[in-house]
mmCIF file of C-alpha atoms in Angstrom:
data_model
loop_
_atom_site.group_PDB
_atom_site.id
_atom_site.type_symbol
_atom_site.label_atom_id
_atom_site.label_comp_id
_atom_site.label_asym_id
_atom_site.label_seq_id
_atom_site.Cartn_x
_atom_site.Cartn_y
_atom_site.Cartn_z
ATOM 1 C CA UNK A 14 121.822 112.475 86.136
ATOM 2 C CA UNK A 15 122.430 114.070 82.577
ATOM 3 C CA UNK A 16 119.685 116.923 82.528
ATOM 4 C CA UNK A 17 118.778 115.822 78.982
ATOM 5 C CA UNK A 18 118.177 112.355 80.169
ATOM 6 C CA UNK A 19 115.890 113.921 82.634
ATOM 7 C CA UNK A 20 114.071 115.671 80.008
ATOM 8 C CA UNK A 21 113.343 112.634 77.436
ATOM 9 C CA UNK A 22 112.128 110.254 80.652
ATOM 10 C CA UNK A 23 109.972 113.591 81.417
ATOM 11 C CA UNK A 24 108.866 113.407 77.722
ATOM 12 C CA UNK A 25 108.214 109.839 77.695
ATOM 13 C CA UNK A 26 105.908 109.363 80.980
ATOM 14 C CA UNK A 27 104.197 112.144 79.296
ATOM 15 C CA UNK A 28 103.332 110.368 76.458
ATOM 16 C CA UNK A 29 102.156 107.218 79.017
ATOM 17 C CA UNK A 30 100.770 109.479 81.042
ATOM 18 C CA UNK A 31 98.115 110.863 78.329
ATOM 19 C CA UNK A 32 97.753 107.348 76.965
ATOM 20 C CA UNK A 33 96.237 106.559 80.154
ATOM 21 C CA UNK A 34 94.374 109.627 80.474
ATOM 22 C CA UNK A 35 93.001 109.269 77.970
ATOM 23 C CA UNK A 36 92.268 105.664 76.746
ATOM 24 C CA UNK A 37 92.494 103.257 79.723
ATOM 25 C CA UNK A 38 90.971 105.174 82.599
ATOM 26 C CA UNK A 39 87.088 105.271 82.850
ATOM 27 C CA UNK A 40 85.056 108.438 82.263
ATOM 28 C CA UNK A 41 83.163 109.365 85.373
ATOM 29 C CA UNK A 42 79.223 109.286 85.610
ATOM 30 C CA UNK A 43 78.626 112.371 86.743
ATOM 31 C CA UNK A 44 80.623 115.180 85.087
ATOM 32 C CA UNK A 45 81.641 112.848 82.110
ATOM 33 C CA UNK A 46 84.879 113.344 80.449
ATOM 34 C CA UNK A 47 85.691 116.982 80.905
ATOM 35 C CA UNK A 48 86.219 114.968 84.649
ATOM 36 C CA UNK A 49 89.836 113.561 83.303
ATOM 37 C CA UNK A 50 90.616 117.612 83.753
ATOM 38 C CA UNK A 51 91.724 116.391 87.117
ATOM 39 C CA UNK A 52 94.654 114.181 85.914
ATOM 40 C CA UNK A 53 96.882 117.364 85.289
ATOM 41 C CA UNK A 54 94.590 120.233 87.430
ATOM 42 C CA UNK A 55 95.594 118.034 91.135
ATOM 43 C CA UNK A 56 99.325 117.476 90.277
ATOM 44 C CA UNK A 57 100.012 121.439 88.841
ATOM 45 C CA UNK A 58 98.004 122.638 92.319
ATOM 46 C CA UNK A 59 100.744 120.300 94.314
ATOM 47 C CA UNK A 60 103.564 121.458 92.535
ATOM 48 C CA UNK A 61 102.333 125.198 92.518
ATOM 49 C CA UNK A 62 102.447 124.272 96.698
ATOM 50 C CA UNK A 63 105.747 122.631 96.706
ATOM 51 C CA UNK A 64 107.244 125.692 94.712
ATOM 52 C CA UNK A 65 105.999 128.227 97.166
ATOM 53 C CA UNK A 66 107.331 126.008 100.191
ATOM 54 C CA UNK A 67 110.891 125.674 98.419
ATOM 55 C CA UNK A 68 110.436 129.089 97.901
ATOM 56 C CA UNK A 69 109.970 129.881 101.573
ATOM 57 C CA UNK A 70 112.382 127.365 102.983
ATOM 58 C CA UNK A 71 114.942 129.596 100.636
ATOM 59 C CA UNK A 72 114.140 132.829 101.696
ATOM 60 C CA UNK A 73 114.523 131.514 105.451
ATOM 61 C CA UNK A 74 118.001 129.988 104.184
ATOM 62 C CA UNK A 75 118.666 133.055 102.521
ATOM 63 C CA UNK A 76 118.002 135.103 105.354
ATOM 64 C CA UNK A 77 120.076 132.848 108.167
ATOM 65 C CA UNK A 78 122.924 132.419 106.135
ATOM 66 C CA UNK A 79 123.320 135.398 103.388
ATOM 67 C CA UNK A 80 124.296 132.535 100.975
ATOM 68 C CA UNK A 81 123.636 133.603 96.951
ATOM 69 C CA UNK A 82 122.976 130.124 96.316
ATOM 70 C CA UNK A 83 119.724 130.124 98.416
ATOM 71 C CA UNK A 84 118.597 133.248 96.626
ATOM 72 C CA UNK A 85 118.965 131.224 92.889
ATOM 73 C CA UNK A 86 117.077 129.026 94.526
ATOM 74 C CA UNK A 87 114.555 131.364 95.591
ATOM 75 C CA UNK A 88 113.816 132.748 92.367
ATOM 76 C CA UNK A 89 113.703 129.981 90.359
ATOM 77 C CA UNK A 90 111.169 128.009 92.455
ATOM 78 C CA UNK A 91 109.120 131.621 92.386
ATOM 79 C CA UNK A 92 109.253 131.252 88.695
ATOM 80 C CA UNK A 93 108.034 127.407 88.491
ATOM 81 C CA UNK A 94 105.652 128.660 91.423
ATOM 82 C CA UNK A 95 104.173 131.467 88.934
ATOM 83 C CA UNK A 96 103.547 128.937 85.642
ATOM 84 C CA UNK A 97 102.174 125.929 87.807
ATOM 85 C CA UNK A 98 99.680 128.224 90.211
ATOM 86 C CA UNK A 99 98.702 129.725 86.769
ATOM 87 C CA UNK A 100 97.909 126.064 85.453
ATOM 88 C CA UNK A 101 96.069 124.811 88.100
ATOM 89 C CA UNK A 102 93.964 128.235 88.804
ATOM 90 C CA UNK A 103 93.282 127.573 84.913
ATOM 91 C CA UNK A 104 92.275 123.995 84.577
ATOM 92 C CA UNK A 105 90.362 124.227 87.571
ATOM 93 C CA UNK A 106 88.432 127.181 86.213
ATOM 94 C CA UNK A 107 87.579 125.132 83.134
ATOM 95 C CA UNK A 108 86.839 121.770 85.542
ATOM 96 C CA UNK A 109 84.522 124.041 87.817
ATOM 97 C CA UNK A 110 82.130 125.596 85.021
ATOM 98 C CA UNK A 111 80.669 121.889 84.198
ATOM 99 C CA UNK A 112 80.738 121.019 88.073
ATOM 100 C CA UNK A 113 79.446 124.339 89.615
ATOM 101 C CA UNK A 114 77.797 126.195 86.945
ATOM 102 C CA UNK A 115 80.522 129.387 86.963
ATOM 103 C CA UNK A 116 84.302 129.548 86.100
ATOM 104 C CA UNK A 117 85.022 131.427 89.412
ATOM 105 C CA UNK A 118 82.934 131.495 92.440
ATOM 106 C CA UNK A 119 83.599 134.651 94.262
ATOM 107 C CA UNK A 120 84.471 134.649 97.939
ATOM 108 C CA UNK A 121 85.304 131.320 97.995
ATOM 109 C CA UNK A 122 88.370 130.836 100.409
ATOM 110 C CA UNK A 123 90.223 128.058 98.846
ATOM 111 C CA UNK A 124 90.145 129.954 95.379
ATOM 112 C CA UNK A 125 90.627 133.158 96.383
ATOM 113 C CA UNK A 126 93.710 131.881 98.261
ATOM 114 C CA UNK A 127 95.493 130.090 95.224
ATOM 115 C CA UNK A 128 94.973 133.632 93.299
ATOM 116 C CA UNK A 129 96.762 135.379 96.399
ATOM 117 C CA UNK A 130 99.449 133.247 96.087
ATOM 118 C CA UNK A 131 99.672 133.750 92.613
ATOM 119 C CA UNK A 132 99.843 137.493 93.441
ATOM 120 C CA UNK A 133 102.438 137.096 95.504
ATOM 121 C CA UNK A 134 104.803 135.190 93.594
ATOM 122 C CA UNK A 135 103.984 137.522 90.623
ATOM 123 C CA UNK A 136 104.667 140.558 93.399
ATOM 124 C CA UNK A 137 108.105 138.498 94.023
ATOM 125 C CA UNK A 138 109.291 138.298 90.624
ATOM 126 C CA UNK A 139 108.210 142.235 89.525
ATOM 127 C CA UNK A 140 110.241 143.504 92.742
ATOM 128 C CA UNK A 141 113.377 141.632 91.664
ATOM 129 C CA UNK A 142 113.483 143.043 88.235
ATOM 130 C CA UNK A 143 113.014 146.564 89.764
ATOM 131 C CA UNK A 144 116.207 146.165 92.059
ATOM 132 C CA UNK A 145 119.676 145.903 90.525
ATOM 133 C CA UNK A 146 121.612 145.791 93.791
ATOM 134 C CA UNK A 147 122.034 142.108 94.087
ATOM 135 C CA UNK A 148 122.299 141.690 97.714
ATOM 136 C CA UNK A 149 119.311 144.063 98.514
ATOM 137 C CA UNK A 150 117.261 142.649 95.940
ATOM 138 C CA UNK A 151 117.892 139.142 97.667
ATOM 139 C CA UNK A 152 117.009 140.527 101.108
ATOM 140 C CA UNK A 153 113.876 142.329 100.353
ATOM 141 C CA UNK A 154 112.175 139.541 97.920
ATOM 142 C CA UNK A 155 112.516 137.252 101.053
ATOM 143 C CA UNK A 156 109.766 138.871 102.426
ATOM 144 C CA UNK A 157 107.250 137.562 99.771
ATOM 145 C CA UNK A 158 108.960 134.574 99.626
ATOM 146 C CA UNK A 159 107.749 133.980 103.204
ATOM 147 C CA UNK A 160 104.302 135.452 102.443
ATOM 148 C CA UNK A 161 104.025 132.409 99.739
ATOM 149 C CA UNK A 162 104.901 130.161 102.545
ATOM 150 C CA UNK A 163 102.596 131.348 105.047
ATOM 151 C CA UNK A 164 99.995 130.949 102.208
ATOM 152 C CA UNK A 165 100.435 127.489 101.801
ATOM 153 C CA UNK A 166 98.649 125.947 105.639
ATOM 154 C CA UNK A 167 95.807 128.339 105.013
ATOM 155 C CA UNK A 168 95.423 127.208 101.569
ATOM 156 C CA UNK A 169 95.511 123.842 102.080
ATOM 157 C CA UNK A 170 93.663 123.729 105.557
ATOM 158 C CA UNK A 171 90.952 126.085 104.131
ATOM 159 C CA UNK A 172 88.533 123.258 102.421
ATOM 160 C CA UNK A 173 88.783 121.701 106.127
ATOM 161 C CA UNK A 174 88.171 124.601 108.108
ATOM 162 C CA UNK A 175 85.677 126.570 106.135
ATOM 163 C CA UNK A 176 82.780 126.199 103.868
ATOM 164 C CA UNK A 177 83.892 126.018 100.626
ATOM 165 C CA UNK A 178 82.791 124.921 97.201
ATOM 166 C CA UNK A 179 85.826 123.071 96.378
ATOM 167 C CA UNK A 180 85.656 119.778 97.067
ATOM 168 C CA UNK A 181 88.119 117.939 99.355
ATOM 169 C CA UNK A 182 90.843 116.214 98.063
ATOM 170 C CA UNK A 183 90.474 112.430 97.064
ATOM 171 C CA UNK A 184 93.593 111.202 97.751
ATOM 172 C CA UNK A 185 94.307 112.780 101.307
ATOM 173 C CA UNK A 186 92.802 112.210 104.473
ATOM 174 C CA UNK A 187 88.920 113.147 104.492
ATOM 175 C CA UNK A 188 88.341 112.374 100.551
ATOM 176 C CA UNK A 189 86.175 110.467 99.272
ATOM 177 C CA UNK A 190 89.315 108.342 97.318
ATOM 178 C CA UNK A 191 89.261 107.614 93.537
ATOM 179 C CA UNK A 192 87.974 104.253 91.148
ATOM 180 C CA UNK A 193 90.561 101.902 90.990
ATOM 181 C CA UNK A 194 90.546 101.763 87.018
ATOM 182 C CA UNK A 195 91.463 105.950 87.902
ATOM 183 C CA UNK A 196 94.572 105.353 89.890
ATOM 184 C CA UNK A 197 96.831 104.035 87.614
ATOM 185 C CA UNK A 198 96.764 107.144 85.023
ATOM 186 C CA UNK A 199 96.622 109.478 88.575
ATOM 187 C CA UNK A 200 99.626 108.244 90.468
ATOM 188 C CA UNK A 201 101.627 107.975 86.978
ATOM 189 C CA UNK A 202 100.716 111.974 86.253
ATOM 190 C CA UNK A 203 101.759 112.730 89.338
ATOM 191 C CA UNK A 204 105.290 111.407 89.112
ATOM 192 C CA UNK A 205 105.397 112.790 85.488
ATOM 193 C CA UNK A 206 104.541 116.623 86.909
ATOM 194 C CA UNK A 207 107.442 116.190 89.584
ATOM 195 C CA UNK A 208 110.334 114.456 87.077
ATOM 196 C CA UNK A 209 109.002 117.712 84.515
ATOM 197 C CA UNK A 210 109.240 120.043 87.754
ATOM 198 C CA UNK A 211 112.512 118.484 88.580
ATOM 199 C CA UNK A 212 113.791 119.162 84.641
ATOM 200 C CA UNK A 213 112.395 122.531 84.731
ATOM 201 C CA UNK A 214 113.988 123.715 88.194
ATOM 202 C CA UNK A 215 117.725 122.777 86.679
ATOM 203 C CA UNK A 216 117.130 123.693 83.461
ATOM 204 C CA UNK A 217 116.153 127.302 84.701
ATOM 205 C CA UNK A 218 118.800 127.429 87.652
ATOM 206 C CA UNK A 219 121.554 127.270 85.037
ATOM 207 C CA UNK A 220 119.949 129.951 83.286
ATOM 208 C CA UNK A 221 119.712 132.012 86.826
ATOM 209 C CA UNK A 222 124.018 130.650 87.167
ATOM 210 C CA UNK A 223 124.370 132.136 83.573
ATOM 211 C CA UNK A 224 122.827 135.628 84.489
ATOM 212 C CA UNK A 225 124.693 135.787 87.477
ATOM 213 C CA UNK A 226 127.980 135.298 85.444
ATOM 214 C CA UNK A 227 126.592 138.147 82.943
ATOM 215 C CA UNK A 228 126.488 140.694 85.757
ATOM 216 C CA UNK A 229 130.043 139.697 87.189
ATOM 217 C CA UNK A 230 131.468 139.870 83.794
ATOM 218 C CA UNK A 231 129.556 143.274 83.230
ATOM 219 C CA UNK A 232 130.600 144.478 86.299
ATOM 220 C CA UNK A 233 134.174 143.396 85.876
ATOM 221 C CA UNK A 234 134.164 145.273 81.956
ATOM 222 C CA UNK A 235 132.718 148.914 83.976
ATOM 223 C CA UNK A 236 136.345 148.478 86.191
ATOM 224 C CA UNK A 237 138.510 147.881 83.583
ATOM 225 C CA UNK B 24 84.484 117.539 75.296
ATOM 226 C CA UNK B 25 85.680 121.225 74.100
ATOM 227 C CA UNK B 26 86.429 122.592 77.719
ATOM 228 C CA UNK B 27 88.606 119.784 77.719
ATOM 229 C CA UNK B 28 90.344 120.275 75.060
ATOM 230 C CA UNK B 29 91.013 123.772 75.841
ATOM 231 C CA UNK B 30 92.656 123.071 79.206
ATOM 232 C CA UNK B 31 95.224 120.364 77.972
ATOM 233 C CA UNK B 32 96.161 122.743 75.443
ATOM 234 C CA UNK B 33 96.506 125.802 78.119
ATOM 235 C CA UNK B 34 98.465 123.291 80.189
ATOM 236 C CA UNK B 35 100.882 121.807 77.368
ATOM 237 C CA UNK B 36 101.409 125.310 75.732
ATOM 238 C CA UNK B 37 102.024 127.336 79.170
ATOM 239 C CA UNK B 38 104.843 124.648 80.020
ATOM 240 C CA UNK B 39 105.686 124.411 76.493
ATOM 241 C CA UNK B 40 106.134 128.456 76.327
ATOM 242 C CA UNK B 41 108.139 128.476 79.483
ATOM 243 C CA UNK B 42 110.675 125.830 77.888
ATOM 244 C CA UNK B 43 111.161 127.943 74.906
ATOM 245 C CA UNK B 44 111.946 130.801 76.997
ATOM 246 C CA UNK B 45 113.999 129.189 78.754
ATOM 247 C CA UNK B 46 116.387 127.795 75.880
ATOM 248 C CA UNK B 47 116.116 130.872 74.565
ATOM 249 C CA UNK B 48 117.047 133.017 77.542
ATOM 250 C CA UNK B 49 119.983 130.460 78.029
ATOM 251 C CA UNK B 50 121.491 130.894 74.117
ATOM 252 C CA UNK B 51 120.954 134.965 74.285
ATOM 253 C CA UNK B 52 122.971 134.552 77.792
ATOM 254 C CA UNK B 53 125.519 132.636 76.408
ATOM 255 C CA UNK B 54 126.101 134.988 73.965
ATOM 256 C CA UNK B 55 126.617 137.869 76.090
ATOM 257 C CA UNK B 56 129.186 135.755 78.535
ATOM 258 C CA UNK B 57 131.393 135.448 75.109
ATOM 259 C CA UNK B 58 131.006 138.919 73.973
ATOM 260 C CA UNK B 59 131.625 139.888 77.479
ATOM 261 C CA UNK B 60 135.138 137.921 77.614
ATOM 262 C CA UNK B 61 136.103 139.076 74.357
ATOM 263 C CA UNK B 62 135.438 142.280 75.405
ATOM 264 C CA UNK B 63 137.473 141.619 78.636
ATOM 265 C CA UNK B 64 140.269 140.069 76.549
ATOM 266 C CA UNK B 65 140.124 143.122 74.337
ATOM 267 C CA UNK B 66 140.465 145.879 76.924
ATOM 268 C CA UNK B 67 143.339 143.472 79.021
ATOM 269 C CA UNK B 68 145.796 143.472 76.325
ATOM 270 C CA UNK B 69 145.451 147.406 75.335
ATOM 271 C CA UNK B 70 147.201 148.306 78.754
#
């Protein structure tokens, strides 16, 4: 599929997505509308999980096979990792002053964890631009792509295992499920933040194609 | 209502940002892949 295609059905849901939002679901009784946070805060904390796991599964493909490609890969998904963990650490913050009294509650696990693994992909992304050698550079970032990975059980598991103020999640085994009249503008947002992930990733892995060409070329100038 | 407000517009501008970078990253590279080629062209036909 054309990527620009991609990126006006992105554009569209979107725009259904926030009509939803924002008009046909109901406001909830208890925290009232700053609530409808949770439309956007649930999908960005999935996709800031499935970036670290594509990350991972690169670095492990990477690693097995010395393939660039999986590398490209790699570093793109750390870079949609970095801007979606940011998101939902962000629009949870702001959903978890009305709910809990404080922006961030210190120590707790399930937090504390999403900031790690924000850490880490930031860590990821800092030690490629300090190493020019391509193929080292690809090697030695694999080892925070698999620390994002490894994140990812514990992070999830933690609201399960250990006492934590964040709720568990409503739409997964153990939650307490969502309002009908709620599902609709939910389940729609959700498929919006993956079709925008999806236009994102290829967008920015032509960009990662382009730079690769730019050092070849640069490379190829120095030997001439 | 304002707390609201605020994190739509942190979400919308962060992805909106990263776009922008993006098509902007992709035109500057652009750029340097034809300068590059010219300047591979260039040096080619001299010997």
């Amino acid at each position: 599929m054309n990527t620009k295609v991609l990126g006006v059905i992105a554009f569209v849901l979107m725009l259904i997505t926030c009509y939803l939002i924002f008009v046909v679901a109901p406001i909830e009784s208890t925290m009232g509308i700053v609530q409808k946070i949770f439309y956007f805060h649930v999908p960005n904390a999935i996709l800031s999980y499935m970036a670290a796991i594509l990350l991972g599964f690169a670095s492990i493909m990477f690693l097995a096979t010395s393939n660039q490609k999986w590398d490209r890969y790699g570093s793109v998904s750390a870079e949609l990792g970095v801007l979606f963990t940011t998101t939902a650490i962000v629009s949870g913050m702001i959903w978890g002053k009305p709910a809990w009294g404080k922006y961030w509650v210190s120590w707790d696990v399930r937090l504390n964890l999403e900031l790690v693994l924000l850490l880490t992909l930031v860590a990821y992304l800092m030690l490629r631009a300090y190493l020019p050698n391509q193929e080292k550079r690809a090697t030695l970032s694999c080892v925070f792509g698999l620390l994002a990975l490894l994140n990812i059980p514990f992070n999830y598991l933690s609201i399960y295992l250990l006492p934590t103020q964040h709720p568990k999640p409503v739409v997964s085994p153990g939650g307490g499920g969502i309002d009908p009249g709620m599902k609709p503008a939910f389940y729609l947002s959700l498929l919006t933040w993956l079709v925008l992930f999806a236009y994102l990733f290829i967008k920015r892995l032509a960009v990662a194609r382009l730079q690769e060409e730019v050092e070849y070329l640069e490379h190829r100038v120095r030997n001439a | 209502m304002r707390d609201l407000i605020i994190g739509y517009v942190f979400i919308f501008a962060s992805v909106i940002g990263f776009l922008v970078s993006l098509f902007q990253r992709n035109r500057r590279l652009q750029k340097r892949v034809q300068d590059l080629k010219e300047e591979l062209r260039d040096s080619n036909s001299r010997f």
